[in-house]
Coordinates of C-alpha atoms and ligand atoms in Angstrom, one line a residue:
M30 CA 390.9 224.4 14.8
S31 CA 389.8 226.3 17.8
N32 CA 386.8 225.0 19.7
P33 CA 383.9 227.4 20.0
L34 CA 383.5 229.0 23.4
P35 CA 381.0 227.2 25.6
Y36 CA 377.7 229.1 25.8
S37 CA 378.4 230.2 29.4
M38 CA 381.7 231.9 28.5
K39 CA 380.2 233.8 25.6
D40 CA 377.5 235.1 27.9
V41 CA 380.1 236.6 30.3
H42 CA 381.0 239.1 27.6
Y43 CA 377.5 240.3 27.2
D44 CA 378.0 243.9 26.1
N45 CA 375.4 246.2 27.4
A46 CA 376.5 249.5 29.1
K47 CA 373.4 249.4 31.3
F48 CA 374.7 246.4 33.1
R49 CA 378.5 247.3 33.2
H50 CA 380.3 247.4 36.4
R51 CA 381.8 250.6 37.7
S52 CA 385.0 250.2 39.8
F53 CA 385.3 251.7 43.3
S54 CA 388.1 254.1 42.1
K55 CA 385.9 255.3 39.3
V56 CA 383.1 256.0 41.8
I57 CA 385.5 258.1 44.0
N58 CA 387.0 259.9 41.0
Q59 CA 383.6 260.7 39.8
A60 CA 382.5 262.0 43.2
L61 CA 385.6 264.3 43.4
L62 CA 385.0 265.5 39.9
T63 CA 381.4 266.3 40.8
R64 CA 382.7 268.0 43.9
K65 CA 385.0 270.3 41.9
I66 CA 382.3 271.2 39.4
K67 CA 379.9 271.9 42.2
R68 CA 382.5 273.9 44.2
D69 CA 380.2 276.8 44.6
C70 CA 377.5 274.7 46.0
L71 CA 379.9 273.2 48.5
S72 CA 380.4 276.5 50.1
C73 CA 376.9 276.2 51.6
S74 CA 376.5 273.7 54.5
T75 CA 373.5 271.9 52.8
G76 CA 375.7 271.1 49.8
K77 CA 378.5 269.7 52.0
F78 CA 376.1 267.6 53.9
L79 CA 374.6 266.2 50.6
V80 CA 378.1 265.2 49.3
L81 CA 378.9 263.4 52.5
V82 CA 375.6 261.5 52.3
L83 CA 376.3 260.6 48.7
V84 CA 379.8 259.3 49.3
F85 CA 378.7 257.4 52.4
G86 CA 375.7 256.0 50.6
L87 CA 377.8 254.8 47.7
G88 CA 380.2 253.1 50.1
C89 CA 377.4 251.3 51.8
L90 CA 375.9 250.2 48.5
M91 CA 379.3 248.7 47.4
L92 CA 379.6 246.8 50.7
T93 CA 376.2 245.3 50.9
H94 CA 374.8 244.8 47.4
T95 CA 375.1 241.4 45.9
S96 CA 374.7 240.7 42.2
P97 CA 371.9 238.3 41.4
V98 CA 374.0 235.8 39.4
P99 CA 372.1 232.6 38.8
S100 CA 373.6 229.3 39.8
G101 CA 375.4 227.3 37.2
S102 CA 377.0 230.3 35.6
G103 CA 380.6 229.0 35.4
G104 CA 383.4 231.2 36.7
L105 CA 381.2 234.0 37.8
A106 CA 379.1 231.9 40.1
N107 CA 382.3 230.4 41.6
D108 CA 383.6 233.9 42.3
R109 CA 380.5 234.8 44.1
T110 CA 380.5 231.7 46.3
T111 CA 384.1 232.2 47.4
D112 CA 383.4 235.9 48.2
N113 CA 380.6 235.0 50.5
T114 CA 381.1 234.1 54.1
D115 CA 379.3 231.0 55.5
D116 CA 376.3 233.0 56.5
G117 CA 376.0 234.4 53.0
S118 CA 377.2 238.0 53.8
P119 CA 379.7 239.6 51.4
R120 CA 383.4 240.0 52.4
F121 CA 385.1 243.3 52.1
N122 CA 387.4 242.1 49.3
R123 CA 384.5 241.7 47.0
F124 CA 384.9 245.4 46.2
W125 CA 387.9 244.7 44.1
R126 CA 386.7 241.8 42.0
R127 CA 383.0 241.8 42.2
A128 CA 381.2 240.2 39.3
P129 CA 379.7 242.6 36.8
R130 CA 375.9 242.8 37.0
L131 CA 374.6 240.6 34.2
P132 CA 371.2 240.1 32.9
P133 CA 369.6 236.7 34.0
R134 CA 371.3 233.9 32.1
L135 CA 369.2 231.9 29.7
S136 CA 369.9 228.8 27.7
P137 CA 369.7 229.4 23.9
D138 CA 366.2 227.8 23.9
E139 CA 365.0 230.0 26.8
K140 CA 366.5 233.0 25.1
G141 CA 364.5 232.3 22.0
T142 CA 361.3 232.2 23.9
Q143 CA 361.7 234.3 27.1
S144 CA 363.7 237.2 25.8
G145 CA 360.8 238.1 23.5
L146 CA 358.1 236.5 25.6
N147 CA 356.2 239.6 26.6
H148 CA 356.8 241.3 23.3
D149 CA 355.7 238.2 21.4
H150 CA 352.7 237.7 23.7
V151 CA 351.6 241.3 23.1
N152 CA 352.2 241.1 19.4
S153 CA 350.4 237.8 19.1
R154 CA 347.5 239.1 21.2
S155 CA 347.1 242.2 19.1
K156 CA 347.3 240.0 16.0
W157 CA 344.4 237.9 17.1
I158 CA 342.4 240.9 18.3
A159 CA 342.8 242.4 14.8
R160 CA 341.8 239.2 13.1
Q161 CA 338.8 238.9 15.4
Q162 CA 337.8 242.4 14.3
N163 CA 338.0 241.1 10.7
V164 CA 335.5 238.4 11.6
K165 CA 333.3 240.9 13.2
D166 CA 333.4 243.1 10.1
A167 CA 332.5 240.0 8.0
F168 CA 329.4 239.4 10.3
V169 CA 328.3 243.1 9.8
H170 CA 328.7 242.7 6.1
A171 CA 326.6 239.5 6.1
W172 CA 324.0 241.1 8.3
L173 CA 323.7 244.3 6.3
G174 CA 323.2 242.3 3.0
Y175 CA 320.5 240.3 4.7
K176 CA 318.8 243.4 6.3
K177 CA 318.9 245.3 3.0
Y178 CA 317.4 242.6 0.7
A179 CA 315.8 239.9 2.9
M180 CA 314.9 241.2 6.3
G181 CA 312.3 238.8 7.8
S182 CA 312.9 236.1 5.3
D183 CA 314.6 232.9 6.3
E184 CA 317.6 233.4 4.1
L185 CA 319.3 235.9 1.8
M186 CA 319.9 235.3 -1.9
P187 CA 322.9 237.7 -2.1
L188 CA 323.4 237.7 -5.9
S189 CA 319.7 238.2 -6.9
H190 CA 319.0 240.5 -3.9
H191 CA 316.0 238.5 -2.6
G192 CA 314.9 236.8 0.5
V193 CA 313.7 233.2 0.5
D194 CA 311.8 231.1 3.1
G195 CA 313.6 227.8 3.0
L196 CA 312.8 226.9 6.6
G197 CA 309.1 227.6 7.0
G198 CA 309.2 231.4 7.1
L199 CA 310.1 232.3 10.7
G200 CA 312.9 234.8 9.8
A201 CA 315.5 232.1 10.7
T202 CA 318.5 234.3 9.9
V203 CA 317.4 237.0 12.3
V204 CA 317.1 234.5 15.2
D205 CA 320.1 232.5 14.3
A206 CA 322.3 235.6 14.1
L207 CA 321.0 237.3 17.2
D208 CA 323.2 235.7 19.9
T209 CA 326.3 236.1 17.6
A210 CA 325.6 239.8 17.5
I211 CA 325.3 239.8 21.3
I212 CA 328.6 237.9 21.8
M213 CA 330.3 240.3 19.4
G214 CA 329.0 243.3 21.2
L215 CA 327.2 244.6 18.1
D216 CA 324.5 246.6 19.8
D217 CA 322.9 248.1 16.7
I218 CA 322.4 244.6 15.2
V219 CA 321.1 243.3 18.5
A220 CA 318.6 246.2 18.6
D221 CA 317.5 245.5 14.9
A222 CA 317.2 241.8 15.3
G223 CA 315.6 242.1 18.8
S224 CA 312.9 244.5 17.8
W225 CA 312.1 242.3 14.7
V226 CA 311.6 239.3 17.1
E227 CA 309.4 241.4 19.4
G228 CA 307.4 242.9 16.6
H229 CA 306.9 240.0 14.1
L230 CA 307.9 236.6 15.3
S231 CA 304.9 235.7 17.4
E232 CA 302.6 236.6 14.6
K233 CA 304.5 234.5 12.1
I234 CA 304.5 231.5 14.5
S235 CA 300.7 231.7 14.7
Q236 CA 300.2 231.9 10.9
K237 CA 302.8 229.7 9.4
G238 CA 302.4 226.2 8.0
H239 CA 304.9 223.5 7.7
V240 CA 308.2 223.5 9.6
N241 CA 310.7 220.8 10.3
L242 CA 310.8 220.0 14.1
F243 CA 314.6 219.7 14.2
E244 CA 315.6 222.7 12.1
T245 CA 313.1 224.9 14.0
T246 CA 314.3 223.8 17.3
I247 CA 318.0 224.1 16.8
R248 CA 317.9 227.4 14.9
V249 CA 314.9 229.3 16.2
V250 CA 314.2 227.9 19.7
G251 CA 317.9 227.6 20.3
G252 CA 318.6 231.1 19.2
L253 CA 315.8 232.5 21.4
L254 CA 317.0 230.6 24.4
S255 CA 320.6 231.8 24.0
A256 CA 319.5 235.4 23.5
Y257 CA 317.4 235.1 26.6
H258 CA 320.4 233.9 28.7
L259 CA 323.0 236.3 27.2
S260 CA 320.8 239.3 27.7
G261 CA 320.4 238.6 31.4
G262 CA 317.3 236.4 31.4
D263 CA 318.0 233.9 34.1
G264 CA 320.4 236.2 36.0
G265 CA 323.4 234.3 34.6
M266 CA 325.1 237.0 32.5
R267 CA 324.2 240.1 30.6
L268 CA 326.2 240.8 27.5
T269 CA 323.8 243.4 26.1
N270 CA 321.3 246.1 27.1
K271 CA 319.8 246.3 23.7
G272 CA 316.8 244.5 22.3
P273 CA 313.6 243.7 24.1
K274 CA 313.3 242.5 27.7
P275 CA 314.6 238.9 27.9
L276 CA 311.2 237.7 28.8
V277 CA 310.1 238.4 25.2
Y278 CA 312.6 235.8 24.0
L279 CA 311.4 233.3 26.6
E280 CA 307.7 233.8 25.8
T281 CA 308.3 233.5 22.1
A282 CA 310.3 230.3 22.6
R283 CA 307.5 228.8 24.7
N284 CA 304.8 229.8 22.2
L285 CA 306.8 228.1 19.4
T286 CA 307.8 225.0 21.4
D287 CA 304.2 224.4 22.6
R288 CA 303.3 224.0 19.0
L289 CA 306.3 221.8 18.2
L290 CA 305.3 219.5 21.0
S291 CA 302.5 218.1 18.8
A292 CA 305.2 216.2 17.0
F293 CA 305.6 214.1 20.2
T294 CA 302.1 214.0 21.4
S295 CA 300.7 212.8 18.0
S296 CA 303.2 210.0 17.6
P297 CA 302.2 206.5 18.9
T298 CA 305.8 206.0 20.2
P299 CA 308.3 208.3 22.0
I300 CA 309.9 209.0 18.6
P301 CA 308.4 212.3 17.3
Y302 CA 307.2 213.0 13.8
S303 CA 309.5 215.1 11.7
D304 CA 307.1 217.9 10.6
V305 CA 304.7 220.3 12.3
V306 CA 302.1 222.7 11.0
L307 CA 302.5 225.7 13.3
R308 CA 299.2 227.5 12.8
D309 CA 297.1 224.6 14.0
S310 CA 299.6 222.7 16.1
S311 CA 299.3 219.5 14.1
A312 CA 302.1 217.1 13.2
H313 CA 302.8 214.4 10.7
P314 CA 305.5 212.1 9.6
A315 CA 307.8 212.7 6.6
P316 CA 306.5 211.2 3.2
D317 CA 308.4 207.9 3.8
G318 CA 307.1 207.7 7.3
L319 CA 310.5 207.9 8.9
S320 CA 312.4 210.4 11.1
S321 CA 316.1 211.0 11.0
T322 CA 317.9 209.5 14.0
S323 CA 319.9 212.7 14.5
E324 CA 316.8 214.9 14.3
V325 CA 314.8 213.2 17.0
S326 CA 317.8 213.1 19.3
T327 CA 318.9 216.7 18.8
L328 CA 316.2 218.6 20.6
Q329 CA 317.0 217.8 24.2
L330 CA 319.5 220.6 25.2
E331 CA 316.9 223.1 24.0
F332 CA 313.8 221.4 25.6
N333 CA 315.7 220.8 28.9
Y334 CA 316.8 224.4 29.2
L335 CA 313.3 225.7 28.3
S336 CA 311.8 223.5 31.1
M337 CA 314.4 224.9 33.5
I338 CA 313.8 228.5 32.9
S339 CA 310.0 228.3 32.4
G340 CA 309.4 225.9 35.3
D341 CA 307.3 223.7 33.1
K342 CA 308.7 220.2 32.9
K343 CA 306.7 219.0 29.9
Y344 CA 309.4 220.0 27.3
S345 CA 312.1 218.1 29.1
I346 CA 310.0 215.1 29.7
E347 CA 309.0 214.7 26.0
G348 CA 312.6 215.3 24.8
M349 CA 314.2 212.9 27.2
K350 CA 311.8 210.1 26.5
V351 CA 313.4 209.9 23.0
L352 CA 316.9 209.2 24.5
E353 CA 315.5 206.9 27.1
H354 CA 313.8 204.9 24.4
I355 CA 316.9 204.8 22.1
K356 CA 318.8 203.5 25.0
T357 CA 316.7 200.4 24.9
L358 CA 317.2 199.7 21.2
P359 CA 319.8 197.2 19.9
K360 CA 323.0 198.7 18.5
E361 CA 326.3 197.5 17.2
Q362 CA 329.2 198.9 19.4
G363 CA 327.0 202.0 20.1
L364 CA 326.5 202.9 16.4
V365 CA 323.0 203.4 15.1
P366 CA 321.2 203.5 11.7
I367 CA 320.4 206.9 10.4
Y368 CA 316.6 206.4 10.2
I369 CA 314.0 205.6 12.9
S370 CA 310.3 205.0 12.6
P371 CA 307.9 207.0 14.8
R372 CA 305.3 204.3 14.1
S373 CA 307.2 201.3 15.4
G374 CA 309.9 203.1 17.5
E375 CA 312.5 200.9 15.8
F376 CA 315.5 201.9 13.7
S377 CA 315.0 201.5 10.0
G378 CA 317.5 200.3 7.4
E379 CA 321.2 199.7 8.1
N380 CA 322.9 202.8 6.9
I381 CA 325.4 203.9 9.5
R382 CA 327.3 207.2 9.3
L383 CA 328.3 210.2 11.3
G384 CA 327.4 212.6 8.4
S385 CA 323.9 213.8 7.6
R386 CA 321.1 212.3 9.6
G387 CA 323.5 210.6 12.0
D388 CA 325.8 213.3 13.2
S389 CA 324.3 215.1 16.1
Y390 CA 322.8 212.0 17.7
Y391 CA 326.4 211.3 19.0
E392 CA 327.0 215.0 19.8
Y393 CA 323.9 215.3 22.0
L394 CA 324.6 212.1 23.9
L395 CA 327.6 213.9 25.3
K396 CA 326.3 217.4 25.5
V397 CA 323.0 216.6 27.3
W398 CA 325.1 214.7 29.9
L399 CA 327.4 217.7 30.2
Q400 CA 324.4 220.1 30.4
Q401 CA 323.0 218.1 33.3
G402 CA 326.3 218.6 35.2
A403 CA 328.1 215.5 33.9
G404 CA 326.4 213.2 36.4
H405 CA 326.1 215.6 39.3
H406 CA 322.4 216.2 38.9
G407 CA 320.0 213.3 38.4
N408 CA 320.8 210.0 36.7
F409 CA 322.1 210.8 33.2
S410 CA 325.2 208.6 33.3
Y411 CA 323.5 206.3 30.7
L412 CA 324.1 209.1 28.1
H413 CA 327.8 209.1 28.8
D414 CA 327.9 205.3 28.6
M415 CA 326.2 205.4 25.3
Y416 CA 328.5 208.1 24.0
M417 CA 331.7 206.3 25.1
E418 CA 330.5 203.0 23.6
A419 CA 329.7 204.7 20.3
M420 CA 333.1 206.4 20.2
K421 CA 334.7 203.0 20.7
G422 CA 332.6 201.8 17.8
V423 CA 333.7 204.7 15.6
R424 CA 337.4 203.9 16.4
N425 CA 336.9 200.2 15.7
L426 CA 334.6 200.3 12.7
L427 CA 334.7 203.6 10.9
V428 CA 338.2 205.1 11.3
K429 CA 340.8 204.4 8.6
K430 CA 343.9 206.0 7.1
S431 CA 344.3 207.2 3.5
V432 CA 347.1 206.4 1.1
P433 CA 349.7 207.5 0.4
N434 CA 350.0 210.0 3.3
G435 CA 348.0 208.5 6.1
L436 CA 345.3 211.0 6.8
V437 CA 342.9 209.7 9.5
F438 CA 339.3 209.8 8.4
V439 CA 335.8 208.5 9.4
G440 CA 334.0 206.5 6.7
E441 CA 330.6 205.0 6.5
L442 CA 328.8 201.6 6.5
P443 CA 326.0 202.1 4.1
S444 CA 324.9 198.5 4.3
G445 CA 325.5 198.0 8.0
F446 CA 328.2 196.1 9.8
K447 CA 328.2 193.2 7.5
G448 CA 328.4 195.3 4.4
A449 CA 331.4 197.1 2.7
F450 CA 333.1 200.1 4.2
S451 CA 332.8 203.3 2.2
P452 CA 335.7 205.9 2.4
K453 CA 333.2 208.7 2.1
M454 CA 333.3 211.5 4.7
D455 CA 330.7 214.4 4.7
H456 CA 332.0 217.8 5.8
L457 CA 329.3 217.5 8.4
V458 CA 331.5 214.8 10.1
C459 CA 334.0 217.5 11.0
F460 CA 331.9 218.3 14.1
L461 CA 333.3 215.1 15.5
P462 CA 336.8 216.2 16.5
G463 CA 335.4 219.0 18.6
T464 CA 332.9 216.7 20.3
L465 CA 335.7 214.1 21.0
A466 CA 338.0 216.7 22.6
L467 CA 335.1 218.1 24.7
G468 CA 334.2 214.7 25.8
A469 CA 337.7 213.9 26.8
T470 CA 338.4 216.9 29.1
R471 CA 334.8 218.1 29.7
G472 CA 335.9 221.6 28.6
M473 CA 339.0 222.1 30.6
T474 CA 342.4 222.5 29.0
K475 CA 344.3 219.3 28.1
E476 CA 347.2 220.6 30.2
R477 CA 345.1 220.9 33.3
A478 CA 343.3 217.6 32.7
I479 CA 346.6 215.8 32.4
K480 CA 348.2 217.5 35.4
E481 CA 345.2 216.6 37.6
N482 CA 345.3 213.1 36.2
L483 CA 341.7 213.2 35.0
L484 CA 341.9 211.4 31.7
T485 CA 341.2 207.8 31.3
F486 CA 343.0 205.7 28.6
E487 CA 339.9 206.1 26.4
D488 CA 339.7 209.8 26.9
L489 CA 343.3 210.0 25.7
E490 CA 342.5 207.8 22.7
N491 CA 339.5 210.1 21.9
L492 CA 341.7 213.2 22.3
K493 CA 344.3 211.8 20.0
L494 CA 341.7 211.0 17.4
A495 CA 340.2 214.5 17.8
E496 CA 343.6 216.0 16.9
E497 CA 344.1 213.7 13.9
L498 CA 340.6 214.3 12.5
T499 CA 340.9 218.1 12.9
H500 CA 344.0 217.9 10.8
T501 CA 342.1 215.9 8.2
C502 CA 339.2 218.4 8.2
F503 CA 341.7 221.3 7.7
E504 CA 343.3 219.4 4.8
M505 CA 339.9 219.0 3.1
Y506 CA 340.1 222.8 2.8
A507 CA 343.8 223.2 2.0
V508 CA 343.7 220.6 -0.8
T509 CA 341.3 222.6 -3.0
S510 CA 342.1 225.4 -5.4
T511 CA 339.9 227.8 -3.4
G512 CA 341.1 226.7 0.0
L513 CA 337.5 225.8 0.8
A514 CA 336.2 222.3 1.6
P515 CA 333.8 220.4 -0.6
E516 CA 330.5 219.1 0.9
I517 CA 331.8 215.5 0.6
A518 CA 335.2 214.0 0.3
Y519 CA 336.3 210.4 -0.5
F520 CA 339.7 209.1 0.7
H521 CA 342.1 207.1 -1.4
T522 CA 342.6 203.7 0.4
Q523 CA 344.1 200.4 -0.6
E524 CA 340.7 199.3 -1.7
F525 CA 339.4 202.5 -3.2
S526 CA 340.8 205.0 -5.7
E527 CA 339.5 207.2 -8.5
D528 CA 341.8 209.1 -10.8
G529 CA 341.2 212.6 -12.0
H530 CA 339.1 213.9 -9.1
D531 CA 341.5 215.9 -6.9
G532 CA 340.9 219.2 -5.2
G533 CA 343.0 221.2 -7.6
N534 CA 345.8 222.4 -5.3
K535 CA 348.7 220.5 -6.7
S536 CA 351.1 221.9 -4.1
S537 CA 349.2 220.2 -1.3
K538 CA 350.9 217.1 0.1
Y539 CA 347.5 215.4 0.3
V540 CA 346.3 216.0 -3.3
N541 CA 346.4 212.3 -4.0
D542 CA 344.8 211.3 -0.6
I543 CA 341.6 213.2 -1.0
I544 CA 339.1 212.6 -3.9
I545 CA 336.4 215.1 -4.7
K546 CA 333.7 213.8 -7.1
P547 CA 332.0 216.3 -9.4
L548 CA 328.6 216.3 -7.6
D549 CA 330.2 216.9 -4.2
R550 CA 332.2 220.0 -5.0
H551 CA 329.9 222.6 -3.5
N552 CA 330.5 224.6 -0.3
L553 CA 327.5 225.9 1.8
L554 CA 329.5 228.0 4.2
R555 CA 329.3 225.3 6.7
P556 CA 330.7 225.6 10.2
E557 CA 331.8 222.1 11.4
T558 CA 335.6 222.5 10.8
V559 CA 335.9 225.9 12.4
E560 CA 333.7 224.6 15.2
S561 CA 336.3 221.9 15.9
L562 CA 339.2 224.3 15.4
F563 CA 337.6 226.5 18.2
V564 CA 337.1 223.6 20.6
L565 CA 340.6 222.1 19.9
Y566 CA 342.2 225.5 20.4
R567 CA 340.5 226.1 23.7
I568 CA 341.4 222.6 24.9
T569 CA 345.0 222.1 23.6
E570 CA 346.0 225.8 23.4
D571 CA 347.9 224.9 20.2
P572 CA 348.1 228.1 18.1
K573 CA 348.1 226.1 14.8
Y574 CA 344.4 225.8 15.2
R575 CA 344.0 229.5 15.1
E576 CA 346.3 229.8 12.1
W577 CA 344.2 227.2 10.2
G578 CA 341.0 229.0 11.1
W579 CA 342.5 232.3 9.8
Q580 CA 343.4 230.6 6.6
I581 CA 339.9 229.3 6.1
F582 CA 338.4 232.7 7.0
E583 CA 340.6 234.3 4.3
A584 CA 339.4 231.9 1.7
F585 CA 335.7 232.7 2.7
E586 CA 336.6 236.4 2.3
R587 CA 338.2 235.9 -1.1
Y588 CA 335.7 233.7 -2.8
T589 CA 332.3 233.9 -1.0
K590 CA 332.0 237.6 -0.1
V591 CA 329.4 239.5 -2.3
D592 CA 330.2 243.2 -2.7
S593 CA 326.6 244.4 -2.4
G594 CA 326.2 242.6 0.9
G595 CA 326.3 239.1 2.3
Y596 CA 328.2 235.9 1.5
T597 CA 327.3 233.1 -0.9
S598 CA 327.5 229.4 -1.2
L599 CA 329.7 228.0 -4.1
D600 CA 329.1 225.4 -6.7
D601 CA 332.6 224.1 -7.1
V602 CA 335.5 224.7 -4.7
T603 CA 338.0 223.1 -7.1
T604 CA 338.0 225.8 -9.8
V605 CA 339.1 229.4 -9.6
P606 CA 337.1 231.6 -9.8
P607 CA 334.4 229.3 -8.4
H608 CA 330.9 229.5 -9.7
R609 CA 328.7 231.0 -7.1
R610 CA 325.3 229.8 -5.9
D611 CA 322.8 232.4 -4.8
K612 CA 322.3 231.6 -1.1
M613 CA 323.6 232.6 2.3
E614 CA 322.7 229.9 4.8
T615 CA 321.6 231.1 8.3
F616 CA 324.3 229.0 10.0
F617 CA 327.0 231.2 8.4
L618 CA 325.9 233.9 10.9
G619 CA 324.7 231.6 13.6
E620 CA 327.7 229.3 13.6
T621 CA 330.6 229.8 11.2
L622 CA 331.4 233.4 12.0
K623 CA 330.6 232.9 15.7
Y624 CA 333.1 230.0 16.0
L625 CA 335.7 231.9 14.2
Y626 CA 335.2 234.9 16.5
L627 CA 335.5 232.7 19.5
L628 CA 338.5 230.9 18.1
F629 CA 340.3 234.3 18.1
S630 CA 338.9 235.4 21.5
D631 CA 340.2 234.9 25.0
A632 CA 339.1 231.7 26.7
D633 CA 336.8 233.4 29.2
L634 CA 334.3 234.4 26.5
I635 CA 331.7 231.6 26.7
P636 CA 333.9 229.2 28.5
L637 CA 333.6 225.5 27.6
D638 CA 333.2 224.4 31.3
K639 CA 330.2 226.7 31.8
F640 CA 328.3 226.4 28.4
V641 CA 327.4 223.7 25.9
F642 CA 326.8 224.9 22.4
N643 CA 323.7 223.4 20.8
T644 CA 324.3 221.9 17.4
E645 CA 323.5 225.3 15.8
A646 CA 326.2 227.0 18.0
H647 CA 323.8 228.6 20.4
P648 CA 325.4 228.5 23.9
I649 CA 323.3 227.1 26.7
P650 CA 324.5 227.2 30.3
I651 CA 325.5 224.0 32.1
K652 CA 323.3 223.3 35.1
G653 CA 325.0 224.5 38.2
A654 CA 328.1 225.9 36.5
M655 CA 327.1 229.5 36.4
A656 CA 326.8 229.7 40.2
S657 CA 330.5 229.0 40.5
S658 CA 331.5 231.7 38.0
Ligands
DMJ12 C1 323.5 223.2 11.1 O1 322.2 223.5 11.0 C2 323.8 222.3 12.3 O2 325.1 222.4 12.7 C3 323.4 220.9 12.1 O3 323.7 220.1 13.2 C4 324.1 220.3 10.9 N1 324.0 221.2 9.8 C5 324.1 222.6 9.9 C6 325.4 223.2 9.5 O4 326.2 222.6 8.6

């Protein structure tokens, strides 16, 4: 049996006429032939001169030119070294056995990547540009449905063609969508939304009743502040010329936040009440007297930035008092109960989770610290300490693996540390991988952070957990019949299992790992998983996150798009076709489509080392970072 030729020998016979050697005799023959053909021309003295120059030039070329044969190329490289003199100049005898000019030699692996590198790069870039355009088209479709049937209402009911005020009646979809339209370069929508804000929002603010402090801050104040920055407000950047003057956004945000401040000033402790009546700037606690821990601690990015651009410190002072107060409260490994009392200032109950009412407490510990320049401005390091301690608590107390296939998930402690562990994970928890990755590298790529030796052991642990949890969050989509995640999933563990409640996609490897109970099967078009895919892609540069995002986007297109305009929530993601609810949440435009668009964009569009996204995906500049751009 003959041995196959080693790779280097096969490569010598590379057959490409472009690179083939022409012998010296061939060159002379060809010159004489040319001379014969051109005899007439030779009769003129210019012609003779040109032929002489040609022959002389060719001779010089043969003497001086060396083929760029890379080292390690077997026989050919040896030929070249023996042909060279000590000082590297070629000998005359190289004429007769000079190596053919070969293309650069590549190992089989390199061949796979490099030979098609540019081509693949161009192909892949145009693929993502096209997919990004699909997301933009989806946003336009969502906006046009809202504009046609619900302009000025908080949300669109896309099936019944109505608007509904589920958030107090401040036109929340307009403001939530505005900065997404700016980022996507959709000038017509920016003009529409901007002129609605200028013409109607202040009046609504002065007339409306009840609003929730947290929802109004993250969606409306946050949206206005981002629109202010992205339209050139504080001189940072200007992505649009459309809409009103940026000052309109700032003044509207101030008018609204001045009223929201009553939630702080009416409370006997630094913990604000949950609700505000806008028209008379009064505030009161929720019926049970309690505020959500995540709600009172998810106002500070917005209030700090408003203080910065307005020059009025009162917003920042009130907001930061909450975090300074929570710093003093007892915690177990940094984890906190999901309720807090504005009356006593203490946590209430023992329920611990990173889903609803707990989630963005952990997110803002990190992001407020990042916003303040990660310790470069003022003394905010206590926030980072609280964040790191809490993440250690998450790893120690809440992270487990499913059976049979070992998906890593974050469960809950509904009765506190001494009570039983529940393998329940809200879709809301899928914000966590993005936050963990951001916290580990502070927005730079993993490659650079590792090269510059910037990651501690704990950062690496958090990054690893981020990658594992992002996978789990993606599988919460892939395991269902529609390819869309349920609102809540349970994980099959040694202690917990429940038959007959799988996601419906029997070809998923994880169909027995993830349990979806009948009451948890709805999908509200939520953003958390695509948010984490975006952050993980920016940080790891692993294209799988983009592919997963595209798969999720396609499922939204297939099952939630409403022909007459808009997208709708679903009742049950495990059955096809899914029964549709009649509601398009504002965060579908404010967050879900924005994160998908950014997932498919270049990394210099809203870079993670210059902006933090508030919990509603409104980008806010990091203090001091814009100056270095
Ligand atoms: C959004 O309003 C915010 O992301 C909030 O922090 C959690 N819930 C929704 C989206 O799911």
